[in-house]
């Protein structure tokens, strides 16, 4: 404080002063042209309920960015000056979640159709120098962090961010200018403090404040920069040079970020419809490795036919609004490891235990922490373990396999293998027929296999009878619509 006071008396500028909070600009609906049809009615409902109780409330962040571009946002976030407790009290199905960053999930609908509107309270700008400093990091300082509202580690990384404040401060602590606008769906106004609207027109992804400092506060912003650059690349967006410059040198900061957060960010890179574009961006920005070990593997393998086809298929599905499963994608990415380990072991072991051991080894060496994500790991294992079972089309085998809960994912996986020439395409066609047929037709299909040459019933895994095809457009690459949904990894 004294230093700041003396600096002020001497007229020195102080680098740790509040960043410019920007000037409030109100942009009318007739100017910004957001199509109200693209706005989720449940988000409007949340805003309305809050406003009726006298709180400020807006749709905020990525949803406003996407609406301005004419895109349909994948989710809607709301920002308000009501505290999480106040928000919770206004909705029947609302849950306060998060420690580092407490927010409220307001839930609408049930089952697959359910929708969550994330409501966050305006955050105060707090100088890292004023925050409580914690030794160690998120992982090593859990007990010390309990009860703290705003805490940073020695490098300035934000570990707790739960101090409420006015809207202009909330805007200043958001990441990119195009992510820091507020939309009032009832008046139609957009509130913009940091020139987000201009940057949207200029097609620039610009970090608010000093980019190097902002990456240090929260290194995940490095990955977010890549993701938004990839997502907006085909609209002509570029990362503004000052924002891009410290990216590569900041990658080392990610070492202290909890693995689970990095894993989730990696999935957002790969499963929000821009996987191939994100990998392209990583390469362009000189960050092909070092962000997260599993992501390094994906980047290394993007040129392989199989992984490329899997990523392309995932992008296509997301683009068509179809569900995608992280277990499926990761099973594709790590399949070559499993296959190699399996082939080596099969010299000494029977095929099935050999495959199980190969899978165990891949989990140990490649997945680390993530193997603790019960369902994700179990689903990957199922997909892999079912592959040799597709080769056996005799007796009761096909009947039990087709009833397996993971049949659809395992079949899609096999179809992808067929697409790159790893298994016979006729085998994939046969299973497609079988899975769609009634009981009588299924009997016929099994009879048909019996009457074919003996080695047709048990073809050799890994040896296709036709030459691998080159990559095809994704829409035809898998030929299947069955990639199984439902194992989002936020478990
Ligand atoms: P998406 O389309 O992927 O949902 P998004 O911009 O909405 O993109 P979210 O993770 O949903 O991303 O975050 C919502 C908003 O919260 C962002 O637009 C941004 O304003 C703010 N935000 C999220 N993460 C950060 C961060 N790490 N640092 C600063 N602001 C952030
Ligand atoms: Mg969002």
PDB file of N, CA and C in Angstrom, residues 327 359 363 370-386 404 406 487 491:
ATOM      1  N   UNK A 327     -14.215 -42.238 -24.527  1.00  0.00           N
ATOM      2  CA  UNK A 327     -13.641 -43.589 -24.469  1.00  0.00           C
ATOM      3  C   UNK A 327     -13.366 -44.094 -25.890  1.00  0.00           C
ATOM      4  N   UNK A 359      -3.554 -54.611 -22.701  1.00  0.00           N
ATOM      5  CA  UNK A 359      -4.382 -53.464 -22.312  1.00  0.00           C
ATOM      6  C   UNK A 359      -3.919 -52.907 -20.969  1.00  0.00           C
ATOM      7  N   UNK A 363      -2.736 -49.026 -20.199  1.00  0.00           N
ATOM      8  CA  UNK A 363      -3.299 -48.157 -19.161  1.00  0.00           C
ATOM      9  C   UNK A 363      -2.180 -47.640 -18.249  1.00  0.00           C
ATOM     10  N   UNK A 370      -5.690 -40.945 -15.304  1.00  0.00           N
ATOM     11  CA  UNK A 370      -7.010 -40.986 -15.919  1.00  0.00           C
ATOM     12  C   UNK A 370      -7.654 -42.359 -15.774  1.00  0.00           C
ATOM     13  N   UNK A 371      -6.815 -43.395 -15.549  1.00  0.00           N
ATOM     14  CA  UNK A 371      -7.391 -44.723 -15.411  1.00  0.00           C
ATOM     15  C   UNK A 371      -8.330 -44.778 -14.199  1.00  0.00           C
ATOM     16  N   UNK A 372      -8.184 -43.804 -13.292  1.00  0.00           N
ATOM     17  CA  UNK A 372      -9.087 -43.732 -12.154  1.00  0.00           C
ATOM     18  C   UNK A 372     -10.495 -43.305 -12.545  1.00  0.00           C
ATOM     19  N   UNK A 373     -10.660 -42.849 -13.758  1.00  0.00           N
ATOM     20  CA  UNK A 373     -11.994 -42.413 -14.184  1.00  0.00           C
ATOM     21  C   UNK A 373     -12.810 -43.627 -14.586  1.00  0.00           C
ATOM     22  N   UNK A 374     -13.159 -44.416 -13.587  1.00  0.00           N
ATOM     23  CA  UNK A 374     -13.852 -45.691 -13.744  1.00  0.00           C
ATOM     24  C   UNK A 374     -14.455 -45.972 -15.101  1.00  0.00           C
ATOM     25  N   UNK A 375     -15.521 -45.292 -15.428  1.00  0.00           N
ATOM     26  CA  UNK A 375     -16.299 -45.672 -16.605  1.00  0.00           C
ATOM     27  C   UNK A 375     -15.504 -45.493 -17.902  1.00  0.00           C
ATOM     28  N   UNK A 376     -14.759 -44.422 -17.971  1.00  0.00           N
ATOM     29  CA  UNK A 376     -13.981 -44.167 -19.182  1.00  0.00           C
ATOM     30  C   UNK A 376     -13.045 -45.338 -19.471  1.00  0.00           C
ATOM     31  N   UNK A 377     -12.267 -45.735 -18.460  1.00  0.00           N
ATOM     32  CA  UNK A 377     -11.317 -46.836 -18.631  1.00  0.00           C
ATOM     33  C   UNK A 377     -12.029 -48.137 -18.931  1.00  0.00           C
ATOM     34  N   UNK A 378     -13.134 -48.379 -18.218  1.00  0.00           N
ATOM     35  CA  UNK A 378     -13.871 -49.634 -18.414  1.00  0.00           C
ATOM     36  C   UNK A 378     -14.418 -49.713 -19.839  1.00  0.00           C
ATOM     37  N   UNK A 379     -14.899 -48.599 -20.347  1.00  0.00           N
ATOM     38  CA  UNK A 379     -15.453 -48.593 -21.703  1.00  0.00           C
ATOM     39  C   UNK A 379     -14.364 -48.816 -22.752  1.00  0.00           C
ATOM     40  N   UNK A 380     -13.195 -48.181 -22.537  1.00  0.00           N
ATOM     41  CA  UNK A 380     -12.093 -48.401 -23.482  1.00  0.00           C
ATOM     42  C   UNK A 380     -11.717 -49.881 -23.508  1.00  0.00           C
ATOM     43  N   UNK A 381     -11.619 -50.452 -22.309  1.00  0.00           N
ATOM     44  CA  UNK A 381     -11.266 -51.857 -22.192  1.00  0.00           C
ATOM     45  C   UNK A 381     -12.276 -52.734 -22.943  1.00  0.00           C
ATOM     46  N   UNK A 382     -13.560 -52.455 -22.763  1.00  0.00           N
ATOM     47  CA  UNK A 382     -14.600 -53.232 -23.446  1.00  0.00           C
ATOM     48  C   UNK A 382     -14.444 -53.144 -24.956  1.00  0.00           C
ATOM     49  N   UNK A 383     -14.238 -51.929 -25.441  1.00  0.00           N
ATOM     50  CA  UNK A 383     -14.111 -51.745 -26.895  1.00  0.00           C
ATOM     51  C   UNK A 383     -12.974 -52.610 -27.430  1.00  0.00           C
ATOM     52  N   UNK A 384     -11.850 -52.582 -26.739  1.00  0.00           N
ATOM     53  CA  UNK A 384     -10.688 -53.354 -27.198  1.00  0.00           C
ATOM     54  C   UNK A 384     -10.924 -54.856 -27.069  1.00  0.00           C
ATOM     55  N   UNK A 385     -11.445 -55.262 -25.889  1.00  0.00           N
ATOM     56  CA  UNK A 385     -11.604 -56.702 -25.651  1.00  0.00           C
ATOM     57  C   UNK A 385     -12.620 -57.336 -26.595  1.00  0.00           C
ATOM     58  N   UNK A 386     -13.532 -56.538 -27.103  1.00  0.00           N
ATOM     59  CA  UNK A 386     -14.539 -57.093 -28.001  1.00  0.00           C
ATOM     60  C   UNK A 386     -14.006 -57.287 -29.426  1.00  0.00           C
ATOM     61  N   UNK A 404     -24.219 -57.059 -26.034  1.00  0.00           N
ATOM     62  CA  UNK A 404     -23.311 -56.389 -25.090  1.00  0.00           C
ATOM     63  C   UNK A 404     -23.625 -54.884 -25.049  1.00  0.00           C
ATOM     64  N   UNK A 406     -21.786 -52.448 -24.781  1.00  0.00           N
ATOM     65  CA  UNK A 406     -20.848 -51.619 -25.545  1.00  0.00           C
ATOM     66  C   UNK A 406     -20.732 -52.090 -26.995  1.00  0.00           C
ATOM     67  N   UNK A 487     -20.631 -41.329 -22.133  1.00  0.00           N
ATOM     68  CA  UNK A 487     -19.632 -41.396 -21.085  1.00  0.00           C
ATOM     69  C   UNK A 487     -18.787 -40.147 -21.071  1.00  0.00           C
ATOM     70  N   UNK A 491     -16.661 -37.263 -14.584  1.00  0.00           N
ATOM     71  CA  UNK A 491     -17.191 -38.159 -13.563  1.00  0.00           C
ATOM     72  C   UNK A 491     -16.505 -37.856 -12.262  1.00  0.00           C
TER      73      UNK A 491
END
